[in-house]
Coordinates of C-alpha atoms and ligand atoms in Angstrom, one line a residue:
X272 CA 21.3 5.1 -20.6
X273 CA 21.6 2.9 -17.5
X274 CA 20.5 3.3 -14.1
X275 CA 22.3 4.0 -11.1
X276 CA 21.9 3.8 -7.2
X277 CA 23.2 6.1 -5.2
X278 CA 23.5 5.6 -1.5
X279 CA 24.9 8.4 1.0
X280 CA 25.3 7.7 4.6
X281 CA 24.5 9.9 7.6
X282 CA 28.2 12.0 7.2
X283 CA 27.4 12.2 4.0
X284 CA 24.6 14.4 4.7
X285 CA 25.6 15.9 7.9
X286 CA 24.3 19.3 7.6
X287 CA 23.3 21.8 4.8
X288 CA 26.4 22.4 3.2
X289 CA 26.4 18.4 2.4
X290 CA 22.9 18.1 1.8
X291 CA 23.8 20.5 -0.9
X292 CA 27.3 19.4 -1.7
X293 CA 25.4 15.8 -2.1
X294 CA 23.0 17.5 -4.2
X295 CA 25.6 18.5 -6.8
X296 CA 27.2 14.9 -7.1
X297 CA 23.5 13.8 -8.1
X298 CA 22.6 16.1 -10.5
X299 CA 26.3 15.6 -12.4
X300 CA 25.6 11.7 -12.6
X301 CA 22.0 13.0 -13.7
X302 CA 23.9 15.2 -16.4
X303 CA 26.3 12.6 -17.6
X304 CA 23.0 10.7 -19.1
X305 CA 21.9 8.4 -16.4
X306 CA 18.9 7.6 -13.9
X307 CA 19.1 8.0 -10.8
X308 CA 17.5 6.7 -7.5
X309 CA 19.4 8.1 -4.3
X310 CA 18.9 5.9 -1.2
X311 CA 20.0 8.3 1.9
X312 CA 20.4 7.9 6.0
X313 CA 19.8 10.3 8.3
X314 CA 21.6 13.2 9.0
X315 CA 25.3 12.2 11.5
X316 CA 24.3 11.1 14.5
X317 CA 20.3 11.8 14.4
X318 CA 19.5 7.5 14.7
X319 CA 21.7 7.9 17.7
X320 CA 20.6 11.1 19.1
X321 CA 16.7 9.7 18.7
X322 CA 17.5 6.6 20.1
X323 CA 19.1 8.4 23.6
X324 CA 15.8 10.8 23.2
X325 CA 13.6 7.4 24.2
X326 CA 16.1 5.9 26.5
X327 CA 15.2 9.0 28.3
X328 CA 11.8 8.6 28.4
X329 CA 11.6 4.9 29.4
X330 CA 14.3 2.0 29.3
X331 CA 12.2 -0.1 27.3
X332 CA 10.2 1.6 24.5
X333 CA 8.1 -0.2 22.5
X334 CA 9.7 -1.5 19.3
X335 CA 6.4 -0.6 17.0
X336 CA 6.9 3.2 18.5
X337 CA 10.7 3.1 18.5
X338 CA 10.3 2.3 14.5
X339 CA 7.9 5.3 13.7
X340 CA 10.5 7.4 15.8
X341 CA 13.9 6.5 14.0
X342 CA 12.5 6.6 10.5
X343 CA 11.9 10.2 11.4
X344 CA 15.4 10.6 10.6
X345 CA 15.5 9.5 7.5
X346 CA 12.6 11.4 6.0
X347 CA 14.3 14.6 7.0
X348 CA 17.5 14.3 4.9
X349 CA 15.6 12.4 2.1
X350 CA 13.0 15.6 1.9
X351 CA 16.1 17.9 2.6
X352 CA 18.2 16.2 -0.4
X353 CA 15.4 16.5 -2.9
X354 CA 14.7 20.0 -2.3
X355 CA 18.6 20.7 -2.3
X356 CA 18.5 19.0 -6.0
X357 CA 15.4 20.9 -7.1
X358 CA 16.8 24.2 -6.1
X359 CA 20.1 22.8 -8.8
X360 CA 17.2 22.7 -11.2
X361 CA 16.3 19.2 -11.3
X362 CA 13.3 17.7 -10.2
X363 CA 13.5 15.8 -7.7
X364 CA 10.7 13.4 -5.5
X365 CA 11.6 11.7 -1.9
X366 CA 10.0 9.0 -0.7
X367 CA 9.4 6.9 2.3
X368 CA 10.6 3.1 2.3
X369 CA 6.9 2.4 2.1
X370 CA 5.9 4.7 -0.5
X371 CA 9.0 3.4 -2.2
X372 CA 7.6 0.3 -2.3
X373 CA 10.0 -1.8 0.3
X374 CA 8.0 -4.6 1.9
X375 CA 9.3 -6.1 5.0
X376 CA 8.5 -9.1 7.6
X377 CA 7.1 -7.8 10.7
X378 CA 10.3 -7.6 12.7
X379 CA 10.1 -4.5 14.1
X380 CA 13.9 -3.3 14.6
X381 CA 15.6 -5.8 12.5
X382 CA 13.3 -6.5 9.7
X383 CA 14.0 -8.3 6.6
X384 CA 13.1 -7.0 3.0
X385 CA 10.5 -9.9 1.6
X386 CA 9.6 -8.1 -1.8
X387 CA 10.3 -4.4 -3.2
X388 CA 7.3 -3.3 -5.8
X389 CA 9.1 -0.1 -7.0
X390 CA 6.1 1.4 -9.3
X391 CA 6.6 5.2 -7.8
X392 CA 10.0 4.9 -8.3
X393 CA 10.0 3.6 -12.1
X394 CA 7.1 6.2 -12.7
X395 CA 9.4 9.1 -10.9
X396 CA 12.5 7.8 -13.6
X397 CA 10.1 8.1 -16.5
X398 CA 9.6 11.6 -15.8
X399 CA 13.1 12.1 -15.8
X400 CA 12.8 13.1 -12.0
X401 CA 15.5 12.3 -9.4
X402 CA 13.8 9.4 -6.9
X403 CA 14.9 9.8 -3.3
X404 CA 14.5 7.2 -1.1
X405 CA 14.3 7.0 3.1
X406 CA 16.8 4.1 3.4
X407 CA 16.4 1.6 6.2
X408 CA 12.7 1.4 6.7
X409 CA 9.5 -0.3 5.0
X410 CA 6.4 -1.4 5.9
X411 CA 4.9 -5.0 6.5
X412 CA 2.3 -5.7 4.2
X413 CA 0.3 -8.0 7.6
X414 CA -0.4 -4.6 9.8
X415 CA 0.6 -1.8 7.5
X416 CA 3.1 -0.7 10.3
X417 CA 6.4 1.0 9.7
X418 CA 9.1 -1.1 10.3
X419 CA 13.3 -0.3 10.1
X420 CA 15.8 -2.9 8.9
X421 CA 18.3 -2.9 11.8
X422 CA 21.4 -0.2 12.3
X423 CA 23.2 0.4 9.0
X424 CA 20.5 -1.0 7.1
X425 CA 20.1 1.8 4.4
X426 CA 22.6 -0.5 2.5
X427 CA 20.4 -3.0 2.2
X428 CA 17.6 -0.5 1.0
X429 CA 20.0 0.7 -1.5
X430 CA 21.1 -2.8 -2.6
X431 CA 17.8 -4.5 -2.3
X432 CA 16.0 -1.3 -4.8
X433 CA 19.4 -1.8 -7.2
X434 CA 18.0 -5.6 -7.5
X435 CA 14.1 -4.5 -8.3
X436 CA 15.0 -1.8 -10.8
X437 CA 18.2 -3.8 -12.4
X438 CA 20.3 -1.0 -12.1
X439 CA 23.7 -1.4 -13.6
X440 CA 25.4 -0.5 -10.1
X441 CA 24.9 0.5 -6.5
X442 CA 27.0 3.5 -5.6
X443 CA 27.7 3.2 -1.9
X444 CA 29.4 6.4 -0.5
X445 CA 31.1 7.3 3.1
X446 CA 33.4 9.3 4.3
X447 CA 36.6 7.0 3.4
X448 CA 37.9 6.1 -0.4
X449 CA 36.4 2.5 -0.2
X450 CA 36.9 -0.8 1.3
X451 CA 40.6 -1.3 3.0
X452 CA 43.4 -3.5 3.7
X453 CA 42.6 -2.7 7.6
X454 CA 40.8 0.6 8.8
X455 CA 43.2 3.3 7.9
X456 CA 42.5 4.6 11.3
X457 CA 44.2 2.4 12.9
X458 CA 46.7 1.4 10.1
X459 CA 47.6 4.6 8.5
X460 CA 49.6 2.1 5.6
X461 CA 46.1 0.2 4.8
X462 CA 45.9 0.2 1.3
X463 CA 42.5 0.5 -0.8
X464 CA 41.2 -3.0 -2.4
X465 CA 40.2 -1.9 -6.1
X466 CA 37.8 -5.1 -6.4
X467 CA 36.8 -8.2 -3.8
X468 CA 34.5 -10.6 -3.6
X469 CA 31.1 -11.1 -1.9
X470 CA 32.5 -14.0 0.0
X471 CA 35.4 -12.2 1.3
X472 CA 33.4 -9.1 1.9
X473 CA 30.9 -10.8 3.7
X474 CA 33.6 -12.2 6.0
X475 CA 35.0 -8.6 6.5
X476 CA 31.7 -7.0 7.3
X477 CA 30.7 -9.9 9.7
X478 CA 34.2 -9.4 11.1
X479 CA 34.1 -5.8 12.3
X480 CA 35.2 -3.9 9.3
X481 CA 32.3 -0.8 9.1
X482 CA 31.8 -1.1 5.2
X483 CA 28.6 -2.5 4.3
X484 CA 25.8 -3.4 6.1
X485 CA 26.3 -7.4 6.3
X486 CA 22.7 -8.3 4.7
X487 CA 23.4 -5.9 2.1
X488 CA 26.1 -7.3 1.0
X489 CA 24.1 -10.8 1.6
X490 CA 21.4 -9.2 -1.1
X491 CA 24.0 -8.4 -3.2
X492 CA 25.1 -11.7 -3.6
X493 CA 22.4 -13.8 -4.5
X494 CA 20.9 -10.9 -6.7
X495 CA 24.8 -10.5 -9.0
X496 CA 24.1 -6.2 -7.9
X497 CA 27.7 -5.1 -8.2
X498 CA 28.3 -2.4 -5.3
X499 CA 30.8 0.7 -6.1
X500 CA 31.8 1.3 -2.3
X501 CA 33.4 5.0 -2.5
X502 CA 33.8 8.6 -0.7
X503 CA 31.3 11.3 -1.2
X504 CA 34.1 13.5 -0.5
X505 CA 36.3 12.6 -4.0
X506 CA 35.8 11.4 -7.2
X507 CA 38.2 8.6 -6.5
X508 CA 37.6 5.1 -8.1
X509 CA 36.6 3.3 -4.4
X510 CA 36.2 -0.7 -4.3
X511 CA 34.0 -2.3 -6.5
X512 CA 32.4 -5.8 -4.7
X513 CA 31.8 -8.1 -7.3
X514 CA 31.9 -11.8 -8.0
X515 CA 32.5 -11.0 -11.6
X516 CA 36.1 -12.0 -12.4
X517 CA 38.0 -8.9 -14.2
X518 CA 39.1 -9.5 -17.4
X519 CA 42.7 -8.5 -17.0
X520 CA 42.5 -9.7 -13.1
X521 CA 44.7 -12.3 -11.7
X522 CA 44.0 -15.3 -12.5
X523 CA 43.9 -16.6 -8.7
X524 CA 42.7 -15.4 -5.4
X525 CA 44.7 -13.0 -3.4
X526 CA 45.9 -15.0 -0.6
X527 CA 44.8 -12.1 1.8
X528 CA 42.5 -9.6 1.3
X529 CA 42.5 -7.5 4.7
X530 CA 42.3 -7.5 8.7
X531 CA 39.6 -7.0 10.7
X532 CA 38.8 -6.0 14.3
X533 CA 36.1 -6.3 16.3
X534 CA 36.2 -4.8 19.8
X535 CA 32.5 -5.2 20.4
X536 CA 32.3 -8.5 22.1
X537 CA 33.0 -9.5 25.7
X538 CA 33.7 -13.1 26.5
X539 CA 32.0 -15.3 29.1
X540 CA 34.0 -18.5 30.5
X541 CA 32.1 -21.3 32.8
X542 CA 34.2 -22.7 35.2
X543 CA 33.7 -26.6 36.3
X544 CA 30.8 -27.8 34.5
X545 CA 30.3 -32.2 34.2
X546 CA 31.7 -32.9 31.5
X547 CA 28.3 -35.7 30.7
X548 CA 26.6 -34.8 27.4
X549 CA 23.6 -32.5 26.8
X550 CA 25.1 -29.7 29.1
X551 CA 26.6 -28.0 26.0
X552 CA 23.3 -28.3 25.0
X553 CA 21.7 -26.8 27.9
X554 CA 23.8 -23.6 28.2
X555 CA 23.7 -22.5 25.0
X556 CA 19.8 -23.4 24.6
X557 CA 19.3 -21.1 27.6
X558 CA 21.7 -18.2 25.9
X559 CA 19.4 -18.8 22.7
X560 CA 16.6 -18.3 24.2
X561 CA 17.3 -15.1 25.9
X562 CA 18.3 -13.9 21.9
X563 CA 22.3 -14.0 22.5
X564 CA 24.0 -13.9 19.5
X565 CA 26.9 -16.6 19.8
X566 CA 30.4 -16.2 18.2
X567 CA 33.1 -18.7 19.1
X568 CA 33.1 -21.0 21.2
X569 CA 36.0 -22.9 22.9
X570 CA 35.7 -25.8 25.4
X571 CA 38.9 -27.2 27.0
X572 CA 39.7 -30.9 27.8
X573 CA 38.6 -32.1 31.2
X574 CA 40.1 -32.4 34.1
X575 CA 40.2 -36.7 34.4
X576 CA 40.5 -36.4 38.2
X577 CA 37.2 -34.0 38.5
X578 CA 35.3 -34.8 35.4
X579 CA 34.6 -31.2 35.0
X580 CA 35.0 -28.9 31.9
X581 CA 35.6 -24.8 30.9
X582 CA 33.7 -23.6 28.2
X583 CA 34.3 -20.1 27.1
X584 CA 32.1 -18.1 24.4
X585 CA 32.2 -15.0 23.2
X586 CA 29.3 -12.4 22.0
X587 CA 27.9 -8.8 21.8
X588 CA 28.8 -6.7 24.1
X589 CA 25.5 -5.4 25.1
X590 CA 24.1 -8.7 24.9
X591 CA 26.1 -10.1 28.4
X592 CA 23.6 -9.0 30.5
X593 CA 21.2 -11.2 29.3
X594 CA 23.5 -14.5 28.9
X595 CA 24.3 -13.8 32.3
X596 CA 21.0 -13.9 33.4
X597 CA 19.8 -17.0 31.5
X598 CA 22.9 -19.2 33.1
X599 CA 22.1 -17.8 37.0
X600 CA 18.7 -18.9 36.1
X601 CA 20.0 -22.6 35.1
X602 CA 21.3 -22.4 39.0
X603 CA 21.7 -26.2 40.0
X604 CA 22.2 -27.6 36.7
X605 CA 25.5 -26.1 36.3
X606 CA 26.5 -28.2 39.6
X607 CA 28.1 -25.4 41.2
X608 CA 30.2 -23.9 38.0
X609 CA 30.9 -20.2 38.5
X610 CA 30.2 -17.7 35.4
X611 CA 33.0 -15.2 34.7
X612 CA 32.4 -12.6 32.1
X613 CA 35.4 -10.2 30.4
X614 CA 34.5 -7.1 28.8
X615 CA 38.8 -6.6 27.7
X616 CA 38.8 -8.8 24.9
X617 CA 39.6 -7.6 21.4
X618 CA 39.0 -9.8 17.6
X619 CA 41.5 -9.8 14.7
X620 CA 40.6 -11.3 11.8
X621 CA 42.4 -12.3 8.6
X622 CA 40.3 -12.5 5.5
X623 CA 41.1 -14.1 2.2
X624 CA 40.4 -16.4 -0.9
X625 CA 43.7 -17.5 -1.2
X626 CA 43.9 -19.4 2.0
X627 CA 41.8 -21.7 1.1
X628 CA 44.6 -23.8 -1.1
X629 CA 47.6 -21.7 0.8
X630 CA 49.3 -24.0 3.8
X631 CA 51.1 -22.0 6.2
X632 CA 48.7 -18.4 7.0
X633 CA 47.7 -19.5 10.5
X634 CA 51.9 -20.2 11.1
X635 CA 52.7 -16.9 9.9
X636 CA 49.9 -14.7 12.1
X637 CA 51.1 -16.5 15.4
X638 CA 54.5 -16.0 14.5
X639 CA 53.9 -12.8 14.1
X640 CA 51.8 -11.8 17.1
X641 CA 54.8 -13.6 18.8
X642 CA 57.1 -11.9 17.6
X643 CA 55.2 -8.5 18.8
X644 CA 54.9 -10.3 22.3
X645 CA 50.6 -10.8 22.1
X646 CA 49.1 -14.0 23.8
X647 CA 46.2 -15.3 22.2
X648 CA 43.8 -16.5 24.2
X649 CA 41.0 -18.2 21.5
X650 CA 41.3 -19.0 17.9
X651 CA 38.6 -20.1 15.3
X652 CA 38.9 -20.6 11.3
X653 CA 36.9 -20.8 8.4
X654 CA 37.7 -21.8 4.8
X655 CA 38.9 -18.6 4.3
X656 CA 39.1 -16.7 7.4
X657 CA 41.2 -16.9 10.8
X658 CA 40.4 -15.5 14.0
X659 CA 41.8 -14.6 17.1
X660 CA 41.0 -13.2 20.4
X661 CA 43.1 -10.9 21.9
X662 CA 43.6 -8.6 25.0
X663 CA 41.9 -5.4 24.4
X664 CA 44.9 -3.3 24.4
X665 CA 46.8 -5.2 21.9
X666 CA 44.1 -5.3 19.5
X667 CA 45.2 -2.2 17.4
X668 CA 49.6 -3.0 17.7
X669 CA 48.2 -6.6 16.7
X670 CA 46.3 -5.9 13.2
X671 CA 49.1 -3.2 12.9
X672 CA 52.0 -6.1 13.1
X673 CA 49.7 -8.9 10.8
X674 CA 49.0 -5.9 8.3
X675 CA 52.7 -5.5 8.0
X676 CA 53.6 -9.1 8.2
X677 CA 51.3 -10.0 5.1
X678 CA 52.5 -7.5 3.4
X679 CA 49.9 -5.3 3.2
X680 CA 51.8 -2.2 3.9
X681 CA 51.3 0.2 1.3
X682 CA 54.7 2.0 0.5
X683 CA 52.7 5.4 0.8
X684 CA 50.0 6.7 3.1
X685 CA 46.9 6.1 0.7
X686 CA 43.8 6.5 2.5
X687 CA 42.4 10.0 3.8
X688 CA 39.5 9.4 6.3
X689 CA 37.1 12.3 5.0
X690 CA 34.6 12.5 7.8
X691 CA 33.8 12.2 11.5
X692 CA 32.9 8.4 13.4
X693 CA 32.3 6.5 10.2
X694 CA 29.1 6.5 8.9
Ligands
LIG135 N1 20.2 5.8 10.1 C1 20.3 4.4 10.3 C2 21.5 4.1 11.3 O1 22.2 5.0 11.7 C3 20.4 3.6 9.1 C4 21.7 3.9 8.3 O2 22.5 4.8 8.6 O3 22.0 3.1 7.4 O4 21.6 3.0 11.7
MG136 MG1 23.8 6.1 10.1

């Protein structure tokens, strides 16, 4: 008999006729002979909804409170869910994150899992109970507060309990078939992956594909928990991330595993700074310590005549604000360069293994955002990944034309978006 996690995101569990329809699905993997721990998020939209609810009250609640309020959401559909599987006749028992046993740091908002002692749970299995867990939240052993583990983060719960309990694999389910060649909403010819890697995941995820929450997947790696990422809504096979190799797999990497888009980040260029060292330095120290999250950067050649430099970056959206701030506030030291900030930019990514060893990827994606007429105005690589930025309105013909031109197109329309804004 092995042990499985099941995950089911907020659409999942949208209303009662999910909660119930969710319900079923647990008590047939229950049937079928296994364990099972179900790790669930709140209803839809209730993080969101809770979230607006204090932003009405004050602009800047305080984090502690803000935690206690949006793990609220998740104790309804958890205590919802195990009273929909006891009414099938199967005992169920939800827990909180802390009763569950998941001990964070202290970071209130974005805290990380630092040990998961899963005794309620393993007593819960022995009784041949279902164990429901609040995902996303935990408690930090210094203060005994309630903490949550960032949006998205009831992946990590789910991946990070998998790990403690050694269960043969963590089921995550959402409202699409499993992890894509592109988001089928914008590429209706995207086909499903049927296995990928961590590494390429990772670079998906942290690349604007909504499939897994990125330290989930991070968990995932270093503790070998093989993640089943499928739709609540079929019994489909989804996308099994793994760094297993299959035994009748290829033998190498796919040169290309999908395309990503990202159009959550806004770019800020400064115009005419010296070109002397340390003011690299000094910019992005003062970005850094207003908590700016920094994605590429780009700084052009100077001017000989002037001595002066561009540099452009780019980074979260809602995080501009606050760059901006911290580079007025360097005033004088920028010698007079003027800030200029876009919020039109779009990201396309390419993703895959096989480019490591492959010459030639980077000459085929410009070629082929030439030949759809799409300027590209920055570019960064990794070993396995290349980047571009993009005027906002051509992100979505762009990933459509590198999906085609990589031969991604599936010849049929396989992938049926199940539910509502994704997850
Ligand atoms: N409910 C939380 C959120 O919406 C956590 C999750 O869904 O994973 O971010
Ligand atoms: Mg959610």
């Amino acid at each position: 008999m092995s042990l499985i996690v099941q995950k089911f995101g907020g659409s999942s569990v949208a209303d009662a006729e999910s909660i119930r329809r969710v319900a079923r699905r647990i008590v047939e993997t229950k049937a079928a002979g296994h364990d099972v721990v179900v790790v669930v998020s709140a209803m839809g939209d209730t993080t969101d909804e809770l979230l607006d609810l204090a932003g009405q009250i004050t602009d800047d609640p305080p984090q502690r409170e803000l935690d206690i309020l949006l793990t609220a959401g998740e104790r309804i559909s958890m205590a919802l869910l195990a009273i929909a599987i006891t009414s099938l006749g199967v005992q169920a028992r939800a827990f909180t994150g802390q009763q569950a046993g998941v001990i964070t740091d202290t970071a209130h908002g974005n805290a990380r899992i630092i040990d998961v002692t899963p005794s309620r749970i393993q007593a819960t299995l022995s009784d041949d109970a279902v164990a429901i867990v609040a995902g996303f939240q935990g408690v930090t052993a210094q203060t005994n507060d309630v903490t949550t583990l960032g949006r998205g983060g009831s992946d990590t719960t789910a991946v990070a309990l998998a790990a403690a309990l050694g269960a043969s694999v963590c089921e995550i389910y959402s409202d699409v078939d499993g992890v894509f060649t592109a988001d089928p909403r914008i590429v209706p010819a995207a086909r499903k992956i049927p296995r990928i890697s961590t590494e390429e995941t990772l670079e998906l995820a942290a690349n604007g594909a909504k499939i897994l929450h990125l330290r989930a997947v991070e968990y995932a790696r270093r503790y070998r928990v093989p993640i089943h990422v499928r739709s609540s809504f079929s019994s489909h096979q989804g996308t099994l991330v793994t760094d297993e190799l299959a035994e009748d797999g290829p033998m190498e990497d796919p040169l290309i595993s999908g395309v990503a888009h990202d159009r959550s980040q806004g770019k800020i260029t400064i115009v005419g700074v010296p070109d002397v060292p340390g003011t690299a330095a000094r910019i992005f120290e003062a970005v850094a310590a207003a908590g700016c999250n920094i994605d590429m950067i780009v700084q052009n050649v100077s001017a000989a005549k002037t001595g002066l430099t561009d540099i452009s970056f780019t980074l979260p959206l809602e995080q501009a604000n606050a760059a901006k701030a911290a580079l007025a506030a360097l005033g004088g030291e920028l010698q007079g360069a003027e800030v200029l900030y876009d919020d039109t930019i779009g990201k396309l990514s390419l993703v895959g293994a096989g480019m490591r060893s492959h010459p030639g990827v980077s000459a085929r994606l410009f070629g082929a955002l030439r030949d759809a007429g799409i300027n590209i105005e920055m570019i960064s690589t990794s070993e396995i990944r290349i980047s571009v930025i993009l005027r906002l309105e051509d992100l979505d013909e762009a990933v459509r034309a590198i999906h085609s031109a990589f031969g991604l197109d599936a010849a049929e329309v396989e992938a049926v978006v199940y539910g509502g804004t994704g997850r």
